[in-house]
């Protein structure tokens, strides 16, 4: 399981209403020593996103970063279910 995440860098932006719930998911990644990014960087592999800022979606689109919903962490990290990333992907196209 950890091999899947080897050297992958993950940024998390998850909101429930006005409440930032990202720390809950960061703690899950921390438990398994998965690399987390607290700030934007072009070397991010995934952005886990729910109800976050539009600028985050734009950043992902402009930098070719795959954006996925929180179920991606739940399935892959907690439940060891490795479905294709497309099932979790959030589209980030602008101006199409």
PDB file of N, CA, C and O in Angstrom, residues 27-87:
ATOM      1  N   UNK A  27      -3.931  14.209   8.896  1.00  0.00           N
ATOM      2  CA  UNK A  27      -3.572  13.267   9.961  1.00  0.00           C
ATOM      3  C   UNK A  27      -3.563  11.828   9.471  1.00  0.00           C
ATOM      4  O   UNK A  27      -2.739  11.026   9.908  1.00  0.00           O
ATOM      5  N   UNK A  28      -4.473  11.504   8.566  1.00  0.00           N
ATOM      6  CA  UNK A  28      -4.486  10.159   7.982  1.00  0.00           C
ATOM      7  C   UNK A  28      -3.195   9.923   7.200  1.00  0.00           C
ATOM      8  O   UNK A  28      -2.537   8.887   7.346  1.00  0.00           O
ATOM      9  N   UNK A  29      -2.807  10.896   6.374  1.00  0.00           N
ATOM     10  CA  UNK A  29      -1.580  10.757   5.591  1.00  0.00           C
ATOM     11  C   UNK A  29      -0.354  10.708   6.497  1.00  0.00           C
ATOM     12  O   UNK A  29       0.572   9.933   6.253  1.00  0.00           O
ATOM     13  N   UNK A  30      -0.358  11.508   7.545  1.00  0.00           N
ATOM     14  CA  UNK A  30       0.748  11.534   8.492  1.00  0.00           C
ATOM     15  C   UNK A  30       0.942  10.164   9.148  1.00  0.00           C
ATOM     16  O   UNK A  30       2.067   9.686   9.307  1.00  0.00           O
ATOM     17  N   UNK A  31      -0.155   9.536   9.491  1.00  0.00           N
ATOM     18  CA  UNK A  31      -0.113   8.218  10.125  1.00  0.00           C
ATOM     19  C   UNK A  31       0.655   7.212   9.261  1.00  0.00           C
ATOM     20  O   UNK A  31       1.381   6.368   9.769  1.00  0.00           O
ATOM     21  N   UNK A  32       0.508   7.317   7.945  1.00  0.00           N
ATOM     22  CA  UNK A  32       1.163   6.385   7.034  1.00  0.00           C
ATOM     23  C   UNK A  32       2.440   6.965   6.416  1.00  0.00           C
ATOM     24  O   UNK A  32       2.995   6.390   5.486  1.00  0.00           O
ATOM     25  N   UNK A  33       2.873   8.117   6.931  1.00  0.00           N
ATOM     26  CA  UNK A  33       4.103   8.775   6.451  1.00  0.00           C
ATOM     27  C   UNK A  33       4.066   9.080   4.960  1.00  0.00           C
ATOM     28  O   UNK A  33       5.065   8.951   4.258  1.00  0.00           O
ATOM     29  N   UNK A  34       2.898   9.476   4.477  1.00  0.00           N
ATOM     30  CA  UNK A  34       2.723   9.893   3.086  1.00  0.00           C
ATOM     31  C   UNK A  34       3.061  11.379   3.006  1.00  0.00           C
ATOM     32  O   UNK A  34       2.654  12.168   3.857  1.00  0.00           O
ATOM     33  N   UNK A  35       3.798  11.780   1.987  1.00  0.00           N
ATOM     34  CA  UNK A  35       4.276  13.157   1.854  1.00  0.00           C
ATOM     35  C   UNK A  35       3.098  14.111   1.656  1.00  0.00           C
ATOM     36  O   UNK A  35       2.284  13.922   0.762  1.00  0.00           O
ATOM     37  N   UNK A  36       3.057  15.144   2.488  1.00  0.00           N
ATOM     38  CA  UNK A  36       2.002  16.147   2.422  1.00  0.00           C
ATOM     39  C   UNK A  36       2.609  17.503   2.113  1.00  0.00           C
ATOM     40  O   UNK A  36       3.695  17.804   2.575  1.00  0.00           O
ATOM     41  N   UNK A  37       1.911  18.276   1.334  1.00  0.00           N
ATOM     42  CA  UNK A  37       2.347  19.641   1.031  1.00  0.00           C
ATOM     43  C   UNK A  37       1.372  20.597   1.684  1.00  0.00           C
ATOM     44  O   UNK A  37       0.176  20.510   1.464  1.00  0.00           O
ATOM     45  N   UNK A  38       1.894  21.489   2.490  1.00  0.00           N
ATOM     46  CA  UNK A  38       1.035  22.466   3.156  1.00  0.00           C
ATOM     47  C   UNK A  38       0.815  23.707   2.295  1.00  0.00           C
ATOM     48  O   UNK A  38      -0.048  24.510   2.571  1.00  0.00           O
ATOM     49  N   UNK A  39       1.630  23.855   1.223  1.00  0.00           N
ATOM     50  CA  UNK A  39       1.505  25.003   0.324  1.00  0.00           C
ATOM     51  C   UNK A  39       1.524  24.509  -1.112  1.00  0.00           C
ATOM     52  O   UNK A  39       1.986  23.407  -1.399  1.00  0.00           O
ATOM     53  N   UNK A  40       1.043  25.359  -2.016  1.00  0.00           N
ATOM     54  CA  UNK A  40       1.095  25.029  -3.442  1.00  0.00           C
ATOM     55  C   UNK A  40       2.545  24.884  -3.893  1.00  0.00           C
ATOM     56  O   UNK A  40       3.414  25.640  -3.476  1.00  0.00           O
ATOM     57  N   UNK A  41       2.775  23.930  -4.738  1.00  0.00           N
ATOM     58  CA  UNK A  41       4.078  23.743  -5.373  1.00  0.00           C
ATOM     59  C   UNK A  41       3.838  23.036  -6.695  1.00  0.00           C
ATOM     60  O   UNK A  41       2.912  22.232  -6.818  1.00  0.00           O
ATOM     61  N   UNK A  42       4.640  23.329  -7.685  1.00  0.00           N
ATOM     62  CA  UNK A  42       4.444  22.700  -8.991  1.00  0.00           C
ATOM     63  C   UNK A  42       4.737  21.208  -8.963  1.00  0.00           C
ATOM     64  O   UNK A  42       4.354  20.485  -9.860  1.00  0.00           O
ATOM     65  N   UNK A  43       5.393  20.745  -7.930  1.00  0.00           N
ATOM     66  CA  UNK A  43       5.738  19.324  -7.848  1.00  0.00           C
ATOM     67  C   UNK A  43       4.686  18.506  -7.098  1.00  0.00           C
ATOM     68  O   UNK A  43       4.925  17.373  -6.737  1.00  0.00           O
ATOM     69  N   UNK A  44       3.518  19.081  -6.877  1.00  0.00           N
ATOM     70  CA  UNK A  44       2.427  18.353  -6.234  1.00  0.00           C
ATOM     71  C   UNK A  44       1.875  17.345  -7.239  1.00  0.00           C
ATOM     72  O   UNK A  44       1.675  17.657  -8.401  1.00  0.00           O
ATOM     73  N   UNK A  45       1.630  16.119  -6.775  1.00  0.00           N
ATOM     74  CA  UNK A  45       1.069  15.083  -7.644  1.00  0.00           C
ATOM     75  C   UNK A  45      -0.454  15.062  -7.608  1.00  0.00           C
ATOM     76  O   UNK A  45      -1.098  14.778  -8.615  1.00  0.00           O
ATOM     77  N   UNK A  46      -1.024  15.326  -6.439  1.00  0.00           N
ATOM     78  CA  UNK A  46      -2.478  15.285  -6.265  1.00  0.00           C
ATOM     79  C   UNK A  46      -2.922  16.431  -5.373  1.00  0.00           C
ATOM     80  O   UNK A  46      -2.233  16.795  -4.413  1.00  0.00           O
ATOM     81  N   UNK A  47      -4.096  16.961  -5.675  1.00  0.00           N
ATOM     82  CA  UNK A  47      -4.795  17.863  -4.757  1.00  0.00           C
ATOM     83  C   UNK A  47      -6.095  17.157  -4.400  1.00  0.00           C
ATOM     84  O   UNK A  47      -6.889  16.826  -5.277  1.00  0.00           O
ATOM     85  N   UNK A  48      -6.267  16.891  -3.106  1.00  0.00           N
ATOM     86  CA  UNK A  48      -7.522  16.310  -2.625  1.00  0.00           C
ATOM     87  C   UNK A  48      -8.406  17.504  -2.282  1.00  0.00           C
ATOM     88  O   UNK A  48      -8.033  18.348  -1.473  1.00  0.00           O
ATOM     89  N   UNK A  49      -9.598  17.561  -2.905  1.00  0.00           N
ATOM     90  CA  UNK A  49     -10.374  18.802  -2.913  1.00  0.00           C
ATOM     91  C   UNK A  49     -11.855  18.538  -2.698  1.00  0.00           C
ATOM     92  O   UNK A  49     -12.420  17.611  -3.262  1.00  0.00           O
ATOM     93  N   UNK A  50     -12.457  19.399  -1.873  1.00  0.00           N
ATOM     94  CA  UNK A  50     -13.919  19.414  -1.735  1.00  0.00           C
ATOM     95  C   UNK A  50     -14.325  20.805  -1.263  1.00  0.00           C
ATOM     96  O   UNK A  50     -13.871  21.269  -0.213  1.00  0.00           O
ATOM     97  N   UNK A  51     -15.166  21.459  -2.046  1.00  0.00           N
ATOM     98  CA  UNK A  51     -15.738  22.765  -1.688  1.00  0.00           C
ATOM     99  C   UNK A  51     -14.679  23.799  -1.309  1.00  0.00           C
ATOM    100  O   UNK A  51     -14.926  24.648  -0.457  1.00  0.00           O
ATOM    101  N   UNK A  52     -13.517  23.718  -1.938  1.00  0.00           N
ATOM    102  CA  UNK A  52     -12.442  24.661  -1.640  1.00  0.00           C
ATOM    103  C   UNK A  52     -12.499  25.898  -2.509  1.00  0.00           C
ATOM    104  O   UNK A  52     -13.549  26.238  -3.065  1.00  0.00           O
ATOM    105  N   UNK A  53     -11.379  26.558  -2.637  1.00  0.00           N
ATOM    106  CA  UNK A  53     -11.274  27.825  -3.355  1.00  0.00           C
ATOM    107  C   UNK A  53     -11.133  27.616  -4.863  1.00  0.00           C
ATOM    108  O   UNK A  53     -10.449  26.692  -5.308  1.00  0.00           O
ATOM    109  N   UNK A  54     -11.737  28.492  -5.626  1.00  0.00           N
ATOM    110  CA  UNK A  54     -11.640  28.449  -7.082  1.00  0.00           C
ATOM    111  C   UNK A  54     -10.184  28.578  -7.534  1.00  0.00           C
ATOM    112  O   UNK A  54      -9.760  27.927  -8.484  1.00  0.00           O
ATOM    113  N   UNK A  55      -9.388  29.369  -6.808  1.00  0.00           N
ATOM    114  CA  UNK A  55      -7.979  29.545  -7.178  1.00  0.00           C
ATOM    115  C   UNK A  55      -7.221  28.215  -7.113  1.00  0.00           C
ATOM    116  O   UNK A  55      -6.288  28.000  -7.878  1.00  0.00           O
ATOM    117  N   UNK A  56      -7.623  27.313  -6.237  1.00  0.00           N
ATOM    118  CA  UNK A  56      -6.985  26.004  -6.146  1.00  0.00           C
ATOM    119  C   UNK A  56      -7.276  25.190  -7.391  1.00  0.00           C
ATOM    120  O   UNK A  56      -6.378  24.547  -7.954  1.00  0.00           O
ATOM    121  N   UNK A  57      -8.527  25.226  -7.847  1.00  0.00           N
ATOM    122  CA  UNK A  57      -8.885  24.511  -9.082  1.00  0.00           C
ATOM    123  C   UNK A  57      -8.135  25.083 -10.279  1.00  0.00           C
ATOM    124  O   UNK A  57      -7.642  24.337 -11.128  1.00  0.00           O
ATOM    125  N   UNK A  58      -8.036  26.391 -10.330  1.00  0.00           N
ATOM    126  CA  UNK A  58      -7.302  27.022 -11.432  1.00  0.00           C
ATOM    127  C   UNK A  58      -5.829  26.639 -11.390  1.00  0.00           C
ATOM    128  O   UNK A  58      -5.220  26.359 -12.419  1.00  0.00           O
ATOM    129  N   UNK A  59      -5.253  26.631 -10.206  1.00  0.00           N
ATOM    130  CA  UNK A  59      -3.847  26.267 -10.040  1.00  0.00           C
ATOM    131  C   UNK A  59      -3.615  24.837 -10.540  1.00  0.00           C
ATOM    132  O   UNK A  59      -2.645  24.568 -11.252  1.00  0.00           O
ATOM    133  N   UNK A  60      -4.502  23.933 -10.178  1.00  0.00           N
ATOM    134  CA  UNK A  60      -4.384  22.543 -10.625  1.00  0.00           C
ATOM    135  C   UNK A  60      -4.448  22.454 -12.146  1.00  0.00           C
ATOM    136  O   UNK A  60      -3.647  21.755 -12.781  1.00  0.00           O
ATOM    137  N   UNK A  61      -5.387  23.169 -12.735  1.00  0.00           N
ATOM    138  CA  UNK A  61      -5.557  23.143 -14.191  1.00  0.00           C
ATOM    139  C   UNK A  61      -4.332  23.707 -14.901  1.00  0.00           C
ATOM    140  O   UNK A  61      -3.847  23.124 -15.874  1.00  0.00           O
ATOM    141  N   UNK A  62      -3.817  24.818 -14.428  1.00  0.00           N
ATOM    142  CA  UNK A  62      -2.679  25.469 -15.069  1.00  0.00           C
ATOM    143  C   UNK A  62      -1.375  24.680 -14.929  1.00  0.00           C
ATOM    144  O   UNK A  62      -0.478  24.809 -15.750  1.00  0.00           O
ATOM    145  N   UNK A  63      -1.283  23.875 -13.875  1.00  0.00           N
ATOM    146  CA  UNK A  63      -0.042  23.157 -13.605  1.00  0.00           C
ATOM    147  C   UNK A  63      -0.146  21.645 -13.847  1.00  0.00           C
ATOM    148  O   UNK A  63       0.780  20.905 -13.522  1.00  0.00           O
ATOM    149  N   UNK A  64      -1.272  21.201 -14.408  1.00  0.00           N
ATOM    150  CA  UNK A  64      -1.423  19.787 -14.735  1.00  0.00           C
ATOM    151  C   UNK A  64      -1.420  18.865 -13.529  1.00  0.00           C
ATOM    152  O   UNK A  64      -0.936  17.740 -13.583  1.00  0.00           O
ATOM    153  N   UNK A  65      -1.968  19.354 -12.420  1.00  0.00           N
ATOM    154  CA  UNK A  65      -2.023  18.563 -11.186  1.00  0.00           C
ATOM    155  C   UNK A  65      -3.370  17.847 -11.119  1.00  0.00           C
ATOM    156  O   UNK A  65      -4.414  18.466 -11.305  1.00  0.00           O
ATOM    157  N   UNK A  66      -3.342  16.571 -10.849  1.00  0.00           N
ATOM    158  CA  UNK A  66      -4.566  15.789 -10.761  1.00  0.00           C
ATOM    159  C   UNK A  66      -5.310  16.158  -9.481  1.00  0.00           C
ATOM    160  O   UNK A  66      -4.733  16.188  -8.391  1.00  0.00           O
ATOM    161  N   UNK A  67      -6.608  16.478  -9.619  1.00  0.00           N
ATOM    162  CA  UNK A  67      -7.442  16.852  -8.489  1.00  0.00           C
ATOM    163  C   UNK A  67      -8.459  15.739  -8.249  1.00  0.00           C
ATOM    164  O   UNK A  67      -9.154  15.324  -9.173  1.00  0.00           O
ATOM    165  N   UNK A  68      -8.525  15.259  -6.986  1.00  0.00           N
ATOM    166  CA  UNK A  68      -9.406  14.146  -6.644  1.00  0.00           C
ATOM    167  C   UNK A  68     -10.249  14.499  -5.422  1.00  0.00           C
ATOM    168  O   UNK A  68      -9.893  15.361  -4.629  1.00  0.00           O
ATOM    169  N   UNK A  69     -11.377  13.779  -5.277  1.00  0.00           N
ATOM    170  CA  UNK A  69     -12.239  14.021  -4.123  1.00  0.00           C
ATOM    171  C   UNK A  69     -11.732  13.235  -2.906  1.00  0.00           C
ATOM    172  O   UNK A  69     -10.901  12.333  -3.049  1.00  0.00           O
ATOM    173  N   UNK A  70     -12.202  13.548  -1.702  1.00  0.00           N
ATOM    174  CA  UNK A  70     -11.697  12.921  -0.481  1.00  0.00           C
ATOM    175  C   UNK A  70     -11.883  11.395  -0.415  1.00  0.00           C
ATOM    176  O   UNK A  70     -11.154  10.724   0.306  1.00  0.00           O
ATOM    177  N   UNK A  71     -12.826  10.868  -1.168  1.00  0.00           N
ATOM    178  CA  UNK A  71     -13.017   9.415  -1.177  1.00  0.00           C
ATOM    179  C   UNK A  71     -11.753   8.701  -1.659  1.00  0.00           C
ATOM    180  O   UNK A  71     -11.495   7.566  -1.289  1.00  0.00           O
ATOM    181  N   UNK A  72     -10.933   9.386  -2.440  1.00  0.00           N
ATOM    182  CA  UNK A  72      -9.666   8.855  -2.926  1.00  0.00           C
ATOM    183  C   UNK A  72      -8.780   8.431  -1.753  1.00  0.00           C
ATOM    184  O   UNK A  72      -8.207   7.357  -1.748  1.00  0.00           O
ATOM    185  N   UNK A  73      -8.698   9.296  -0.729  1.00  0.00           N
ATOM    186  CA  UNK A  73      -7.910   8.964   0.464  1.00  0.00           C
ATOM    187  C   UNK A  73      -8.562   7.829   1.229  1.00  0.00           C
ATOM    188  O   UNK A  73      -7.903   6.879   1.643  1.00  0.00           O
ATOM    189  N   UNK A  74      -9.861   7.917   1.406  1.00  0.00           N
ATOM    190  CA  UNK A  74     -10.568   6.888   2.163  1.00  0.00           C
ATOM    191  C   UNK A  74     -10.379   5.513   1.526  1.00  0.00           C
ATOM    192  O   UNK A  74     -10.037   4.548   2.207  1.00  0.00           O
ATOM    193  N   UNK A  75     -10.579   5.425   0.220  1.00  0.00           N
ATOM    194  CA  UNK A  75     -10.439   4.137  -0.461  1.00  0.00           C
ATOM    195  C   UNK A  75      -8.998   3.646  -0.471  1.00  0.00           C
ATOM    196  O   UNK A  75      -8.720   2.526  -0.059  1.00  0.00           O
ATOM    197  N   UNK A  76      -8.089   4.467  -0.943  1.00  0.00           N
ATOM    198  CA  UNK A  76      -6.716   4.017  -1.135  1.00  0.00           C
ATOM    199  C   UNK A  76      -5.943   3.858   0.175  1.00  0.00           C
ATOM    200  O   UNK A  76      -5.207   2.902   0.349  1.00  0.00           O
ATOM    201  N   UNK A  77      -6.090   4.787   1.091  1.00  0.00           N
ATOM    202  CA  UNK A  77      -5.310   4.750   2.323  1.00  0.00           C
ATOM    203  C   UNK A  77      -5.994   3.911   3.399  1.00  0.00           C
ATOM    204  O   UNK A  77      -5.395   3.001   3.963  1.00  0.00           O
ATOM    205  N   UNK A  78      -7.239   4.200   3.691  1.00  0.00           N
ATOM    206  CA  UNK A  78      -7.919   3.500   4.784  1.00  0.00           C
ATOM    207  C   UNK A  78      -8.383   2.096   4.410  1.00  0.00           C
ATOM    208  O   UNK A  78      -8.265   1.167   5.209  1.00  0.00           O
ATOM    209  N   UNK A  79      -8.934   1.942   3.191  1.00  0.00           N
ATOM    210  CA  UNK A  79      -9.552   0.669   2.816  1.00  0.00           C
ATOM    211  C   UNK A  79      -8.727  -0.163   1.838  1.00  0.00           C
ATOM    212  O   UNK A  79      -9.127  -1.273   1.497  1.00  0.00           O
ATOM    213  N   UNK A  80      -7.600   0.373   1.371  1.00  0.00           N
ATOM    214  CA  UNK A  80      -6.703  -0.343   0.442  1.00  0.00           C
ATOM    215  C   UNK A  80      -7.424  -0.781  -0.830  1.00  0.00           C
ATOM    216  O   UNK A  80      -7.168  -1.858  -1.360  1.00  0.00           O
ATOM    217  N   UNK A  81      -8.328   0.057  -1.313  1.00  0.00           N
ATOM    218  CA  UNK A  81      -9.042  -0.184  -2.569  1.00  0.00           C
ATOM    219  C   UNK A  81      -8.392   0.716  -3.612  1.00  0.00           C
ATOM    220  O   UNK A  81      -8.399   1.938  -3.487  1.00  0.00           O
ATOM    221  N   UNK A  82      -7.814   0.115  -4.635  1.00  0.00           N
ATOM    222  CA  UNK A  82      -7.044   0.876  -5.618  1.00  0.00           C
ATOM    223  C   UNK A  82      -7.747   0.919  -6.964  1.00  0.00           C
ATOM    224  O   UNK A  82      -7.300   0.346  -7.941  1.00  0.00           O
ATOM    225  N   UNK A  83      -8.865   1.648  -7.002  1.00  0.00           N
ATOM    226  CA  UNK A  83      -9.568   1.895  -8.255  1.00  0.00           C
ATOM    227  C   UNK A  83      -8.771   2.911  -9.061  1.00  0.00           C
ATOM    228  O   UNK A  83      -7.918   3.615  -8.523  1.00  0.00           O
ATOM    229  N   UNK A  84      -9.090   3.010 -10.336  1.00  0.00           N
ATOM    230  CA  UNK A  84      -8.445   3.990 -11.201  1.00  0.00           C
ATOM    231  C   UNK A  84      -8.738   5.400 -10.692  1.00  0.00           C
ATOM    232  O   UNK A  84      -9.853   5.692 -10.249  1.00  0.00           O
ATOM    233  N   UNK A  85      -7.743   6.274 -10.766  1.00  0.00           N
ATOM    234  CA  UNK A  85      -7.903   7.653 -10.275  1.00  0.00           C
ATOM    235  C   UNK A  85      -9.035   8.402 -10.954  1.00  0.00           C
ATOM    236  O   UNK A  85      -9.605   9.324 -10.373  1.00  0.00           O
ATOM    237  N   UNK A  86      -9.380   8.024 -12.181  1.00  0.00           N
ATOM    238  CA  UNK A  86     -10.456   8.716 -12.909  1.00  0.00           C
ATOM    239  C   UNK A  86     -11.778   8.670 -12.154  1.00  0.00           C
ATOM    240  O   UNK A  86     -12.604   9.561 -12.303  1.00  0.00           O
ATOM    241  N   UNK A  87     -11.983   7.641 -11.353  1.00  0.00           N
ATOM    242  CA  UNK A  87     -13.236   7.533 -10.590  1.00  0.00           C
ATOM    243  C   UNK A  87     -13.348   8.601  -9.514  1.00  0.00           C
ATOM    244  O   UNK A  87     -14.425   8.876  -9.012  1.00  0.00           O
TER     245      UNK A  87
END
